[in-house]
Short mmCIF file of N, CA and C in Angstrom, two decimals:
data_model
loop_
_atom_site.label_atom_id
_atom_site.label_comp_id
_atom_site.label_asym_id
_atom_site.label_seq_id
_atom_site.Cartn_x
_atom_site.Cartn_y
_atom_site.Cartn_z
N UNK A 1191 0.85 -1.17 0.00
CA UNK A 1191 0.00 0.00 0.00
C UNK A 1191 0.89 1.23 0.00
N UNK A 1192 0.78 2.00 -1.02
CA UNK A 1192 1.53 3.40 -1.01
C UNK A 1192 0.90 4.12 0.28
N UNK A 1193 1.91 4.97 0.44
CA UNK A 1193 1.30 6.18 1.47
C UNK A 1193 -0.04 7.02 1.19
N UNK A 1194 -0.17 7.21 0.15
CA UNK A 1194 -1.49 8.14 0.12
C UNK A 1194 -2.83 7.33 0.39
N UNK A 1195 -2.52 5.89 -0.07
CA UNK A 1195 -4.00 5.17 0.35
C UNK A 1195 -3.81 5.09 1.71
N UNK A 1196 -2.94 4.80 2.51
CA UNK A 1196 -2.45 4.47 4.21
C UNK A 1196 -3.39 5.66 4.07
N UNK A 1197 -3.10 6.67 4.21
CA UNK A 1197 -3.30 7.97 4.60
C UNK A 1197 -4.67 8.39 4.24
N UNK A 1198 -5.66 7.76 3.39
CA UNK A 1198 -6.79 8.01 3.24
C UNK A 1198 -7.74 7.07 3.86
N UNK A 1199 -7.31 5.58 3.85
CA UNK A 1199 -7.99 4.95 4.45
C UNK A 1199 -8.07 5.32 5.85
N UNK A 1200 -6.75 6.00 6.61
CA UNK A 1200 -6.77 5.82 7.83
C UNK A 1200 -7.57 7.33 8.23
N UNK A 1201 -8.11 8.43 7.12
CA UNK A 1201 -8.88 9.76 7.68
C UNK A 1201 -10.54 9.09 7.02
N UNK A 1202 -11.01 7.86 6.48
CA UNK A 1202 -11.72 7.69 6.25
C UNK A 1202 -12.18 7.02 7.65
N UNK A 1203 -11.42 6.14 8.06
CA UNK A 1203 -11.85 5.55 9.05
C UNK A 1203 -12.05 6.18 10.50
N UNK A 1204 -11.33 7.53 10.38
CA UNK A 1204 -11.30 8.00 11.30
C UNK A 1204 -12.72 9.29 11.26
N UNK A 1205 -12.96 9.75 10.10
CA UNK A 1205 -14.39 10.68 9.97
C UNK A 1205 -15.41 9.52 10.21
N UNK A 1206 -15.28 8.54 9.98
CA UNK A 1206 -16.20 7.53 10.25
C UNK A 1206 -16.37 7.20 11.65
N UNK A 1207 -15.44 7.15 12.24
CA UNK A 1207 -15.39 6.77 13.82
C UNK A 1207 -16.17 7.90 14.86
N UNK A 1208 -15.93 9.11 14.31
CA UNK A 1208 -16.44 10.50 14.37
C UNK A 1208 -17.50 10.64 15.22
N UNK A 1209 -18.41 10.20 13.41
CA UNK A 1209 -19.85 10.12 13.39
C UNK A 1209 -20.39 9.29 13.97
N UNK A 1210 -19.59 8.32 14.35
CA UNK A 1210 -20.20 7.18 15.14
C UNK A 1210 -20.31 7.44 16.78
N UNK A 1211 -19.49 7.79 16.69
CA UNK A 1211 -19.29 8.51 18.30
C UNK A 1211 -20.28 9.69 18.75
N UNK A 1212 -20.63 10.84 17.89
CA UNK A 1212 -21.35 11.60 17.83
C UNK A 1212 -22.54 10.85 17.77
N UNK A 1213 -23.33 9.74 17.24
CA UNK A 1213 -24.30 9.33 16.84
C UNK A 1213 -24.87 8.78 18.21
N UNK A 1214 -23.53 7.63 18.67
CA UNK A 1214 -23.77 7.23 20.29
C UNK A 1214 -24.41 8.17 21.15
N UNK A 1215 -24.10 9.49 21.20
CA UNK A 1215 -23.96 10.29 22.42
C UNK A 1215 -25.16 11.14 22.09
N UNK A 1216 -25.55 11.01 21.01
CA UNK A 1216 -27.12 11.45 20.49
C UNK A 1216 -28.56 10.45 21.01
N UNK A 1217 -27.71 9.34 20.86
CA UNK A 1217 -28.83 8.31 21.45
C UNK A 1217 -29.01 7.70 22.69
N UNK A 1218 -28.28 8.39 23.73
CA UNK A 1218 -28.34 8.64 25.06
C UNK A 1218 -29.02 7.43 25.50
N UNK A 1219 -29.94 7.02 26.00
CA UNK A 1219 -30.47 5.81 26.60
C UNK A 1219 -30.77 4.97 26.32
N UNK A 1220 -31.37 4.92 24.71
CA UNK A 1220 -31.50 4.55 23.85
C UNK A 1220 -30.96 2.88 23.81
N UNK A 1221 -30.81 1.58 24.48
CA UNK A 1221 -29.76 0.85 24.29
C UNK A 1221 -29.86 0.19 22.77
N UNK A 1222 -30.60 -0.15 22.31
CA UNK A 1222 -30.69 -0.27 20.94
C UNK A 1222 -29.96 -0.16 19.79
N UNK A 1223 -30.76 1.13 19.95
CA UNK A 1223 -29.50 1.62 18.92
C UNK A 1223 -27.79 2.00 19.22
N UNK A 1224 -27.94 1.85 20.74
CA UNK A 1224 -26.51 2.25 21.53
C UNK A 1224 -25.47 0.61 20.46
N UNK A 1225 -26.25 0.21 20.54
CA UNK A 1225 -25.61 -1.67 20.37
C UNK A 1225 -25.43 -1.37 19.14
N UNK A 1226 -26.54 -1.16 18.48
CA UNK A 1226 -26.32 -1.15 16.57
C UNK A 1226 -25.38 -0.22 16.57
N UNK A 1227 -25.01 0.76 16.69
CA UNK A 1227 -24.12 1.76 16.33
C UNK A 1227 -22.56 1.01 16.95
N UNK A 1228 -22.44 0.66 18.05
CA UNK A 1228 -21.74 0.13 18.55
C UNK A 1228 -20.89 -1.16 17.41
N UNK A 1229 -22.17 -1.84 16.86
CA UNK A 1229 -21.94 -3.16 15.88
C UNK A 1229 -20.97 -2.32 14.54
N UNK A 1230 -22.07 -1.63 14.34
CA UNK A 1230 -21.33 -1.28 12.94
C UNK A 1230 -20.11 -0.52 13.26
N UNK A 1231 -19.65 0.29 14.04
CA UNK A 1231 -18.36 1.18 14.22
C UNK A 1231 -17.75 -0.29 14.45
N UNK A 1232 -17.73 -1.36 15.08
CA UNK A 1232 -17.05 -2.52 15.07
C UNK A 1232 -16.40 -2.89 13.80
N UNK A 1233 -17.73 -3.33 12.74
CA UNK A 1233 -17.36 -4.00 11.41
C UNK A 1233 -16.80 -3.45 10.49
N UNK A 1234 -16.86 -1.77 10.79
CA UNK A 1234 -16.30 -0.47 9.69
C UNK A 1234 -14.91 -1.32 10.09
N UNK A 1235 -14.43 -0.98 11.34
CA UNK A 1235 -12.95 -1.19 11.62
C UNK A 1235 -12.54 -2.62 11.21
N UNK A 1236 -12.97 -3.52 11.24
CA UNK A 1236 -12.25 -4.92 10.80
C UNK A 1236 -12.45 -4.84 9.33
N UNK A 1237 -13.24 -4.40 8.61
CA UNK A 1237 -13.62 -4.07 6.92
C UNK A 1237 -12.43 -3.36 6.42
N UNK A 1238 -12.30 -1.96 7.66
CA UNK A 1238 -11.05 -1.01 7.06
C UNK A 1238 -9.68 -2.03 7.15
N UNK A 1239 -9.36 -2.62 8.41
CA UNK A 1239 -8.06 -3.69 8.44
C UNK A 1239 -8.06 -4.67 7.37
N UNK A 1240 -9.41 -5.06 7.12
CA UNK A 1240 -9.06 -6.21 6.27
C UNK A 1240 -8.40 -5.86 4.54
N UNK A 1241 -9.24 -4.18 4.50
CA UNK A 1241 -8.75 -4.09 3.31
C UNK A 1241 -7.00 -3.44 3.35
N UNK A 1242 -6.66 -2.86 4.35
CA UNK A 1242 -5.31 -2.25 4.47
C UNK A 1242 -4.33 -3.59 4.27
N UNK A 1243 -5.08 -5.03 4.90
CA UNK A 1243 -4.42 -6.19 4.73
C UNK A 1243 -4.02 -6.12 3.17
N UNK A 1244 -5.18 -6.41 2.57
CA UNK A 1244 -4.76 -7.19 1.15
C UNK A 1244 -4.08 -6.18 0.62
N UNK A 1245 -4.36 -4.67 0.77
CA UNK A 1245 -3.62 -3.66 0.01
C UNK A 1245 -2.05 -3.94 0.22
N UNK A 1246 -1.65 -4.33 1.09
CA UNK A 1246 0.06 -4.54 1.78
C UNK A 1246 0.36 -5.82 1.13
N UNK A 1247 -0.78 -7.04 1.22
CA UNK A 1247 -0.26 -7.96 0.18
C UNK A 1247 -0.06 -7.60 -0.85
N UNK A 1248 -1.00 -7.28 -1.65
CA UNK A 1248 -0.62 -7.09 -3.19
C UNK A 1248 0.34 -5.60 -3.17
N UNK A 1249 0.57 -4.93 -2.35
CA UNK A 1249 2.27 -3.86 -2.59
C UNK A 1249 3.45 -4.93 -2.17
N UNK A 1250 3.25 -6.22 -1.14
CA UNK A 1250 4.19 -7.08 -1.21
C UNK A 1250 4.37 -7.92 -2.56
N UNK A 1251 3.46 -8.21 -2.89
CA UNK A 1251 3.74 -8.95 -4.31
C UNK A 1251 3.83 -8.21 -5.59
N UNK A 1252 4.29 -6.91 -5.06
CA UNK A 1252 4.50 -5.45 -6.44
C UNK A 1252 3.12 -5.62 -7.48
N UNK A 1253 2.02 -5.94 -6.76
CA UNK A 1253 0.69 -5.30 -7.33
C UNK A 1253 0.31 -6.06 -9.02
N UNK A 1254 0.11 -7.40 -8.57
CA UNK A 1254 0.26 -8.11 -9.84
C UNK A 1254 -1.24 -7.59 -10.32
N UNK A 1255 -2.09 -7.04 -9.99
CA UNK A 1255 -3.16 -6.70 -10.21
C UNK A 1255 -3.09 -5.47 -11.45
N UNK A 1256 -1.94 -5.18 -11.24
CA UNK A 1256 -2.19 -4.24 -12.60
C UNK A 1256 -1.23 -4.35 -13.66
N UNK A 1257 -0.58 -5.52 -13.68
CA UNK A 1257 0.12 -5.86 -14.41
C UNK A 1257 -1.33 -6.35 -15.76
N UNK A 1258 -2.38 -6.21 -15.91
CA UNK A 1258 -3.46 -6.60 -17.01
C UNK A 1258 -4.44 -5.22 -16.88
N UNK A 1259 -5.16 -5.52 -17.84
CA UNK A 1259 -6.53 -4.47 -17.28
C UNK A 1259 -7.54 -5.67 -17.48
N UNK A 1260 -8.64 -4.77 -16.58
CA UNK A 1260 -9.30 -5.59 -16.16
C UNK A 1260 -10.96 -5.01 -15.81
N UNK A 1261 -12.00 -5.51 -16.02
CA UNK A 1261 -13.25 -4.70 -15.28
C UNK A 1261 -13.88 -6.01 -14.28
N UNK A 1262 -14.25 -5.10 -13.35
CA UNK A 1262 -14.39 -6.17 -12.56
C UNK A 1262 -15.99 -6.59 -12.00
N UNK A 1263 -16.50 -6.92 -12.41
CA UNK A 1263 -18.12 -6.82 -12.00
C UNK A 1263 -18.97 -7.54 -11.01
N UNK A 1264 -19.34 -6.77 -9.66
CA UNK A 1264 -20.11 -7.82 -8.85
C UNK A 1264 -21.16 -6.92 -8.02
N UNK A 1265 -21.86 -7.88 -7.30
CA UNK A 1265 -23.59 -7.79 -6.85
C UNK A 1265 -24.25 -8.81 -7.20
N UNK A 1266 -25.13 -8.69 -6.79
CA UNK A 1266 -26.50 -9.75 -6.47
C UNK A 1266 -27.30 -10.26 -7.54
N UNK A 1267 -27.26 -9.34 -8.53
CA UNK A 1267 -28.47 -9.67 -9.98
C UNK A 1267 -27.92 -8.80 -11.20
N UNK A 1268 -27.49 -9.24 -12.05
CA UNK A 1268 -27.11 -8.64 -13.41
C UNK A 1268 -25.97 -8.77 -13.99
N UNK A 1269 -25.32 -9.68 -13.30
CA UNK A 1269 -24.04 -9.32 -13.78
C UNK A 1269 -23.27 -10.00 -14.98
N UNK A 1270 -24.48 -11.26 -15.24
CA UNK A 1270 -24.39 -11.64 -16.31
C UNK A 1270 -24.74 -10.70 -18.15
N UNK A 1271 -25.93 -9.89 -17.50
CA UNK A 1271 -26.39 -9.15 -18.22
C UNK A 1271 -25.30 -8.04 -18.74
N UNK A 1272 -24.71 -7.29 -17.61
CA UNK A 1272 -23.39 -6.19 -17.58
C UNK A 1272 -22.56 -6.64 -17.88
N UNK A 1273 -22.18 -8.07 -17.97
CA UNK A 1273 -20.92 -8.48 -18.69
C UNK A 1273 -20.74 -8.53 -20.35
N UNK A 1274 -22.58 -9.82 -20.73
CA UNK A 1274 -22.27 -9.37 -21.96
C UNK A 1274 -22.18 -8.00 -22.65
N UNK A 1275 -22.89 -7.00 -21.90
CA UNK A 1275 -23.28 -5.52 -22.24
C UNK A 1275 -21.30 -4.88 -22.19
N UNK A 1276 -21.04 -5.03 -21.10
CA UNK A 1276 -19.51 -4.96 -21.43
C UNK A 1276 -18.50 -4.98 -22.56
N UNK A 1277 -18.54 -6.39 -22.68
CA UNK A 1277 -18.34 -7.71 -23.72
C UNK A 1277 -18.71 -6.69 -25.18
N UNK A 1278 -19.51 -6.64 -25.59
CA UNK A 1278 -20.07 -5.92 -26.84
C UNK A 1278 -19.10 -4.42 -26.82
N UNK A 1279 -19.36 -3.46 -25.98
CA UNK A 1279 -19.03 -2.57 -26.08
C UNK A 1279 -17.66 -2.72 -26.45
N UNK A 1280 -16.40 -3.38 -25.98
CA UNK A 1280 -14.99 -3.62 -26.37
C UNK A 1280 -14.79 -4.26 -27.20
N UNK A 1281 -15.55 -5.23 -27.77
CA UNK A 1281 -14.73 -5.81 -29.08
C UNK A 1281 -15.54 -4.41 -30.26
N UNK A 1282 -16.71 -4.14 -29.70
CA UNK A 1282 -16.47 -2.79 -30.80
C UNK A 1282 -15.73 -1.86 -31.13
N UNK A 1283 -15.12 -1.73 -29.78
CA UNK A 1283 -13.95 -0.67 -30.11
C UNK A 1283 -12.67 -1.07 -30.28
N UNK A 1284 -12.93 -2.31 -30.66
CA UNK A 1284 -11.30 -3.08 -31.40
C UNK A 1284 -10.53 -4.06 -30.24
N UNK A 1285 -11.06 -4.01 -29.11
CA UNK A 1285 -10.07 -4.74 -28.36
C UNK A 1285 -10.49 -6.31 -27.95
N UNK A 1286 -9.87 -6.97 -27.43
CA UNK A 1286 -10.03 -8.43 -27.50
C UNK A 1286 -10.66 -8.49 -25.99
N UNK A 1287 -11.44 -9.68 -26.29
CA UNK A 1287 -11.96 -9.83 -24.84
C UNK A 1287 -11.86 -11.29 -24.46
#
């Protein structure tokens, strides 16, 4: 991971932590939502580590990821559809797929 992503992930996670904190102290007795807010400021932080992980792997393995190009497509429903729709659009414009 270069420095500038270190450095963004770690003010992303941290405006995030923020609001979460601010959000707690809004919901005062609330235990409920004290817990949900609690959950998710949890999963932000292991989501943010997990991705700082793989980012350090692939800068350890000098980023074989861009040694190709590539589009990468995912979600729940369509992506078969967005691929061929993809698919069409590039061999029209000359390139191999």
């Amino acid at each position: 991971m270069d420095r500038g992503d270190s450095l963004v992930a770690r003010r992303a996670y941290s405006e995030a932590e923020a609001i979460f904190r601010r959000e707690l102290e809004r919901a005062g007795d609330d235990q409920l939502t004290r817990l949900k807010l609690a959950e998710l400021l949890s999963w932000t932080k292991r989501y943010d580590e997990s991705l700082q992980l793989y980012r350090a792997i692939l800068a350890a393995l000098d980023h074989p990821e861009r040694a190709y190009r590539s589009i990468h497509i995912g979600g729940t429903n369509g992506k078969g559809s967005v691929a061929a729709m993809v698919e069409r659009a590039l061999r029209a414009s000359g390139l191999k797929t």
